[in-house]
Amino acid sequence: MKFKLLLGCLTLCVSVGGSLIWQESQAQPISQIQPAPVPSPAKQKADVPYVPTPNEVVEQMLNMAAVTKDDVLYDLGSGDGRVAIAAAKKGARSLGVEIDPLLVAKSNENAKLAGVSDRVKFVEQDLFKTNLSDASVVTLYLLTSINLKLRPKLLNELKPGTRLVSHQFHMGLWKPERVVEMTVNSRQHKLYYWVIPSQVSGTWQFNMPAGRGQEKYTLQLNQDFQEVSGTLTNSERSMQLTDAKLTGDRLTFKVTQPLKETAVTMQFNGRVTKDEIAGSVEILGGKEAGRQDWVAGRR
């Protein structure tokens, strides 16, 4: 009787545990294979189970990020090294970050077999303790819960313009620039792509020619990741920005200034470097029509 009771309790515990895993994300890597893999001793302490990414998906991830020989790719949670190795085959320099020493050893073997040991390195390390600042591309196959914990580090450490691709799991309120869905061996895969944006929120000021003098403008920018809104104000009026777009360190927007006889549209295009935006403005209509240089400083 005691044996039957114990067996029943074990069955109930396993069922509940499986339910919780499924509820966190119906697209978790662990759900993609049957039976579920048994984690290595190191992985039992980790937050993410190891499930290999299909090679077709690896290629699509690298294509989304447009990886070239000029890139430095970091693969966080690199498993057997296939993403970092595939990037190295394209000429990129790669770093795979993995907590499981057995997988790190396997990755080094795979890199040697692929003939790319000179361009790829694998480290046994906690990805949250890894300095990411050298990366121009980052790839992930984690969980949404881990992505959300990692998101502030990605936004703070990575350079504006760095490309980010996540297999299967999103970044919460941070909307992707692009999403690709694909099927491999009857399995559905979803890939998310982002570009790290510059930090532009705040107040900026600049001058522009007006008649025989200069007119002062104040640019107020509000930012929600790569989405930007705001106003441009001069001595006469405040104008809402339209068509505002922030891609990496490139900021573009328009404003329309109504005049007595016509309307003047100003199309701004600039590159953000810390506390300066420098570029050009195309003025359509009015006495100052044409292209002018534009430099704004953060106040």
Short mmCIF file of C-alpha atoms in Angstrom, two decimals:
data_model
loop_
_atom_site.label_atom_id
_atom_site.label_comp_id
_atom_site.label_asym_id
_atom_site.label_seq_id
_atom_site.Cartn_x
_atom_site.Cartn_y
_atom_site.Cartn_z
CA MET A 1 0.00 0.00 0.00
CA LYS A 2 2.84 2.41 0.90
CA PHE A 3 4.53 1.60 -2.42
CA LYS A 4 1.38 2.43 -4.40
CA LEU A 5 0.91 5.69 -2.50
CA LEU A 6 4.53 6.71 -3.16
CA LEU A 7 4.21 5.85 -6.84
CA GLY A 8 1.06 7.96 -7.11
CA CYS A 9 2.75 10.96 -5.52
CA LEU A 10 5.70 10.68 -7.91
CA THR A 11 3.36 10.53 -10.90
CA LEU A 12 1.48 13.62 -9.70
CA CYS A 13 4.71 15.57 -9.15
CA VAL A 14 6.00 14.76 -12.63
CA SER A 15 2.70 15.78 -14.22
CA VAL A 16 2.57 19.10 -12.37
CA GLY A 17 6.22 19.84 -13.21
CA GLY A 18 5.61 19.23 -16.90
CA SER A 19 2.57 21.49 -16.78
CA LEU A 20 4.59 24.35 -15.31
CA ILE A 21 7.27 24.06 -17.97
CA TRP A 22 4.66 24.15 -20.72
CA GLN A 23 2.81 27.12 -19.21
CA GLU A 24 5.91 29.33 -19.15
CA SER A 25 6.17 29.19 -22.94
CA GLN A 26 4.59 26.86 -25.40
CA ALA A 27 7.63 27.42 -27.60
CA GLN A 28 10.30 26.52 -25.05
CA PRO A 29 13.25 24.58 -26.47
CA ILE A 30 12.53 21.71 -24.08
CA SER A 31 9.21 21.08 -25.83
CA GLN A 32 10.80 20.60 -29.23
CA ILE A 33 12.11 17.09 -28.72
CA GLN A 34 10.73 13.92 -27.22
CA PRO A 35 11.84 12.62 -24.86
CA ALA A 36 13.27 15.67 -23.10
CA PRO A 37 17.09 15.66 -22.89
CA VAL A 38 18.74 14.86 -19.58
CA PRO A 39 20.83 17.90 -18.58
CA SER A 40 24.48 17.47 -17.70
CA PRO A 41 25.53 18.12 -14.06
CA ALA A 42 26.52 21.70 -14.90
CA LYS A 43 23.28 22.36 -16.74
CA GLN A 44 21.23 21.18 -13.76
CA LYS A 45 22.35 24.41 -12.11
CA ALA A 46 21.58 26.51 -15.18
CA ASP A 47 18.34 28.23 -16.10
CA VAL A 48 18.14 27.05 -19.71
CA PRO A 49 18.05 23.46 -21.00
CA TYR A 50 20.38 22.60 -23.87
CA VAL A 51 18.58 21.89 -27.14
CA PRO A 52 20.55 22.21 -30.42
CA THR A 53 19.33 24.72 -32.99
CA PRO A 54 18.74 23.10 -36.42
CA ASN A 55 21.40 24.08 -38.94
CA GLU A 56 18.76 25.60 -41.24
CA VAL A 57 17.69 27.90 -38.41
CA VAL A 58 21.31 28.80 -37.66
CA GLU A 59 21.78 29.95 -41.26
CA GLN A 60 18.60 32.01 -41.15
CA MET A 61 19.71 33.70 -37.92
CA LEU A 62 23.03 34.69 -39.49
CA ASN A 63 21.28 35.89 -42.63
CA MET A 64 18.90 38.06 -40.59
CA ALA A 65 21.89 39.68 -38.90
CA ALA A 66 23.72 39.97 -42.25
CA VAL A 67 26.91 38.55 -40.71
CA THR A 68 30.12 39.29 -42.63
CA LYS A 69 33.87 38.98 -42.13
CA ASP A 70 33.84 42.38 -40.45
CA ASP A 71 31.62 41.23 -37.57
CA VAL A 72 32.29 40.04 -34.05
CA LEU A 73 29.54 37.61 -33.05
CA TYR A 74 28.74 36.59 -29.47
CA ASP A 75 26.54 33.52 -29.02
CA LEU A 76 25.12 33.46 -25.50
CA GLY A 77 24.40 29.92 -24.35
CA SER A 78 26.41 28.50 -27.23
CA GLY A 79 25.76 24.78 -26.64
CA ASP A 80 27.84 22.67 -29.04
CA GLY A 81 29.12 25.82 -30.78
CA ARG A 82 27.25 25.53 -34.06
CA VAL A 83 26.15 29.19 -34.30
CA ALA A 84 29.59 30.61 -33.49
CA ILE A 85 31.26 28.12 -35.84
CA ALA A 86 28.85 28.91 -38.68
CA ALA A 87 29.61 32.63 -38.24
CA ALA A 88 33.35 31.91 -38.28
CA LYS A 89 32.89 30.06 -41.58
CA LYS A 90 31.58 33.37 -42.97
CA GLY A 91 34.80 35.03 -41.86
CA ALA A 92 33.48 36.64 -38.66
CA ARG A 93 35.27 36.41 -35.33
CA SER A 94 33.08 34.57 -32.82
CA LEU A 95 32.82 34.03 -29.08
CA GLY A 96 30.62 31.29 -27.62
CA VAL A 97 29.61 31.68 -23.98
CA GLU A 98 28.51 28.45 -22.31
CA ILE A 99 28.21 27.35 -18.66
CA ASP A 100 28.62 23.61 -19.29
CA PRO A 101 32.33 22.60 -19.47
CA LEU A 102 31.49 19.44 -21.42
CA LEU A 103 29.77 21.49 -24.12
CA VAL A 104 32.69 23.94 -24.19
CA ALA A 105 35.06 21.03 -24.81
CA LYS A 106 32.76 19.67 -27.50
CA SER A 107 32.57 23.11 -29.14
CA ASN A 108 36.34 23.36 -29.33
CA GLU A 109 36.46 19.92 -30.97
CA ASN A 110 33.81 20.98 -33.48
CA ALA A 111 35.68 24.21 -34.27
CA LYS A 112 38.87 22.25 -34.92
CA LEU A 113 37.04 19.83 -37.22
CA ALA A 114 35.51 22.78 -39.09
CA GLY A 115 38.92 24.42 -39.51
CA VAL A 116 37.93 27.70 -37.82
CA SER A 117 39.74 27.45 -34.48
CA ASP A 118 41.66 30.61 -35.33
CA ARG A 119 38.46 32.68 -35.57
CA VAL A 120 36.28 31.27 -32.80
CA LYS A 121 36.69 30.97 -29.04
CA PHE A 122 34.54 29.26 -26.43
CA VAL A 123 34.50 30.19 -22.75
CA GLU A 124 32.92 28.52 -19.72
CA GLN A 125 31.23 31.54 -18.22
CA ASP A 126 28.01 32.98 -16.86
CA LEU A 127 26.53 35.05 -19.69
CA PHE A 128 25.37 37.69 -17.19
CA LYS A 129 29.02 38.24 -16.21
CA THR A 130 30.27 38.46 -19.79
CA ASN A 131 31.38 41.82 -21.15
CA LEU A 132 29.42 42.24 -24.38
CA SER A 133 30.80 45.59 -25.54
CA ASP A 134 32.96 44.17 -28.37
CA ALA A 135 30.08 42.40 -30.13
CA SER A 136 28.55 43.68 -33.36
CA VAL A 137 26.12 40.73 -33.49
CA VAL A 138 24.58 38.78 -30.59
CA THR A 139 22.61 35.54 -30.96
CA LEU A 140 20.42 33.91 -28.31
CA TYR A 141 18.45 30.74 -27.71
CA LEU A 142 17.41 31.14 -24.10
CA LEU A 143 13.95 31.63 -22.57
CA THR A 144 11.75 34.73 -22.48
CA SER A 145 12.28 34.99 -18.71
CA ILE A 146 16.06 34.99 -19.22
CA ASN A 147 15.82 37.41 -22.15
CA LEU A 148 13.95 39.89 -19.96
CA LYS A 149 16.61 39.68 -17.25
CA LEU A 150 19.31 40.09 -19.90
CA ARG A 151 17.61 42.97 -21.75
CA PRO A 152 19.02 45.86 -19.63
CA LYS A 153 22.54 44.47 -20.03
CA LEU A 154 22.12 44.22 -23.80
CA LEU A 155 20.83 47.79 -24.08
CA ASN A 156 23.50 49.24 -21.79
CA GLU A 157 26.61 47.33 -22.93
CA LEU A 158 26.12 46.85 -26.65
CA LYS A 159 27.01 49.62 -29.08
CA PRO A 160 24.14 51.31 -30.95
CA GLY A 161 23.70 49.49 -34.23
CA THR A 162 24.58 46.07 -32.82
CA ARG A 163 22.28 43.41 -34.31
CA LEU A 164 20.49 40.96 -32.07
CA VAL A 165 18.75 37.71 -33.09
CA SER A 166 16.81 35.48 -30.70
CA HIS A 167 15.61 32.00 -31.61
CA GLN A 168 12.06 31.35 -30.41
CA PHE A 169 11.84 33.86 -27.54
CA HIS A 170 10.99 37.57 -27.58
CA MET A 171 12.02 40.54 -25.41
CA GLY A 172 8.69 41.51 -23.88
CA LEU A 173 7.72 45.12 -24.59
CA TRP A 174 10.78 45.65 -26.81
CA LYS A 175 9.22 45.14 -30.23
CA PRO A 176 11.38 43.37 -32.83
CA GLU A 177 12.32 45.07 -36.08
CA ARG A 178 11.60 41.85 -37.92
CA VAL A 179 10.15 38.39 -37.25
CA VAL A 180 10.74 35.30 -39.41
CA GLU A 181 8.83 32.04 -39.02
CA MET A 182 10.08 28.80 -40.54
CA THR A 183 9.39 25.07 -40.36
CA VAL A 184 12.17 22.50 -40.04
CA ASN A 185 11.33 18.80 -39.73
CA SER A 186 7.72 19.63 -38.84
CA ARG A 187 8.85 21.96 -36.04
CA GLN A 188 7.86 25.63 -36.02
CA HIS A 189 10.64 28.13 -35.33
CA LYS A 190 10.30 31.87 -34.80
CA LEU A 191 13.24 34.26 -35.06
CA TYR A 192 13.26 37.81 -33.68
CA TYR A 193 15.57 40.59 -34.87
CA TRP A 194 16.44 43.88 -33.16
CA VAL A 195 18.98 46.66 -33.58
CA ILE A 196 20.37 48.24 -30.41
CA PRO A 197 19.16 51.88 -30.38
CA SER A 198 21.05 54.96 -29.24
CA GLN A 199 19.79 56.69 -26.12
CA VAL A 200 18.16 59.87 -27.44
CA SER A 201 15.49 60.78 -24.89
CA GLY A 202 15.79 64.27 -23.46
CA THR A 203 16.19 67.86 -24.60
CA TRP A 204 18.39 68.89 -27.52
CA GLN A 205 19.13 72.37 -28.91
CA PHE A 206 20.46 73.71 -32.20
CA ASN A 207 20.43 76.81 -34.42
CA MET A 208 19.40 77.16 -38.05
CA PRO A 209 19.72 80.04 -40.53
CA ALA A 210 16.67 82.31 -40.64
CA GLY A 211 16.80 85.42 -42.80
CA ARG A 212 19.99 87.26 -41.89
CA GLY A 213 20.41 85.58 -38.54
CA GLN A 214 20.04 82.32 -36.65
CA GLU A 215 16.93 80.83 -35.11
CA LYS A 216 17.14 78.69 -32.00
CA TYR A 217 15.29 75.35 -31.89
CA THR A 218 14.59 73.02 -28.99
CA LEU A 219 14.06 69.34 -29.79
CA GLN A 220 12.29 67.32 -27.11
CA LEU A 221 12.57 63.56 -27.67
CA ASN A 222 10.68 60.78 -25.94
CA GLN A 223 11.94 57.22 -26.42
CA ASP A 224 10.51 53.74 -25.97
CA PHE A 225 13.33 51.47 -27.14
CA GLN A 226 13.60 52.25 -30.91
CA GLU A 227 10.30 54.13 -31.04
CA VAL A 228 10.67 57.91 -30.86
CA SER A 229 8.23 60.81 -30.57
CA GLY A 230 8.53 64.44 -29.59
CA THR A 231 8.30 68.10 -30.52
CA LEU A 232 10.43 70.75 -32.21
CA THR A 233 9.96 74.25 -30.82
CA ASN A 234 11.15 77.66 -32.03
CA SER A 235 10.24 81.19 -30.97
CA GLU A 236 6.89 81.03 -32.76
CA ARG A 237 5.44 77.55 -32.32
CA SER A 238 5.82 73.95 -31.21
CA MET A 239 5.59 71.28 -33.92
CA GLN A 240 4.98 67.54 -33.54
CA LEU A 241 7.54 65.19 -35.07
CA THR A 242 6.25 62.87 -37.79
CA ASP A 243 7.79 59.79 -39.41
CA ALA A 244 10.31 59.58 -36.56
CA LYS A 245 12.58 56.55 -36.82
CA LEU A 246 15.58 55.42 -34.79
CA THR A 247 17.69 52.58 -36.20
CA GLY A 248 20.85 52.04 -34.22
CA ASP A 249 22.55 55.45 -34.18
CA ARG A 250 20.56 56.88 -37.13
CA LEU A 251 17.69 59.24 -36.33
CA THR A 252 15.27 60.63 -38.91
CA PHE A 253 12.11 62.69 -38.52
CA LYS A 254 10.01 65.39 -40.17
CA VAL A 255 8.23 68.53 -39.02
CA THR A 256 5.88 70.79 -40.94
CA GLN A 257 5.80 74.50 -40.16
CA PRO A 258 2.71 76.32 -41.47
CA LEU A 259 3.33 79.81 -42.87
CA LYS A 260 0.99 82.47 -44.24
CA GLU A 261 1.33 81.52 -47.89
CA THR A 262 2.60 77.94 -47.73
CA ALA A 263 3.92 75.22 -45.44
CA VAL A 264 7.57 74.39 -44.90
CA THR A 265 8.57 70.77 -44.32
CA MET A 266 11.92 69.98 -42.74
CA GLN A 267 13.31 66.47 -43.09
CA PHE A 268 16.04 65.74 -40.53
CA ASN A 269 18.62 62.98 -40.83
CA GLY A 270 21.35 62.61 -38.22
CA ARG A 271 23.78 60.30 -36.50
CA VAL A 272 23.77 60.12 -32.71
CA THR A 273 27.08 60.08 -30.83
CA LYS A 274 26.54 60.35 -27.08
CA ASP A 275 25.40 63.96 -26.57
CA GLU A 276 25.45 65.12 -30.19
CA ILE A 277 23.30 64.53 -33.27
CA ALA A 278 24.99 65.57 -36.52
CA GLY A 279 23.64 65.33 -40.03
CA SER A 280 21.60 67.32 -42.51
CA VAL A 281 18.14 68.81 -42.89
CA GLU A 282 16.29 69.09 -46.20
CA ILE A 283 13.98 72.12 -46.23
CA LEU A 284 11.09 71.92 -48.67
CA GLY A 285 9.39 75.26 -49.35
CA GLY A 286 9.97 78.78 -48.06
CA LYS A 287 12.91 81.15 -48.50
CA GLU A 288 15.40 78.79 -46.85
CA ALA A 289 14.62 75.83 -49.16
CA GLY A 290 17.54 73.47 -49.72
CA ARG A 291 19.90 71.26 -47.74
CA GLN A 292 21.72 72.46 -44.64
CA ASP A 293 24.02 70.93 -42.07
CA TRP A 294 22.44 70.20 -38.72
CA VAL A 295 24.14 69.68 -35.35
CA ALA A 296 22.19 69.38 -32.10
CA GLY A 297 23.59 69.13 -28.59
CA ARG A 298 21.96 67.50 -25.59
CA ARG A 299 21.09 70.04 -22.95
#
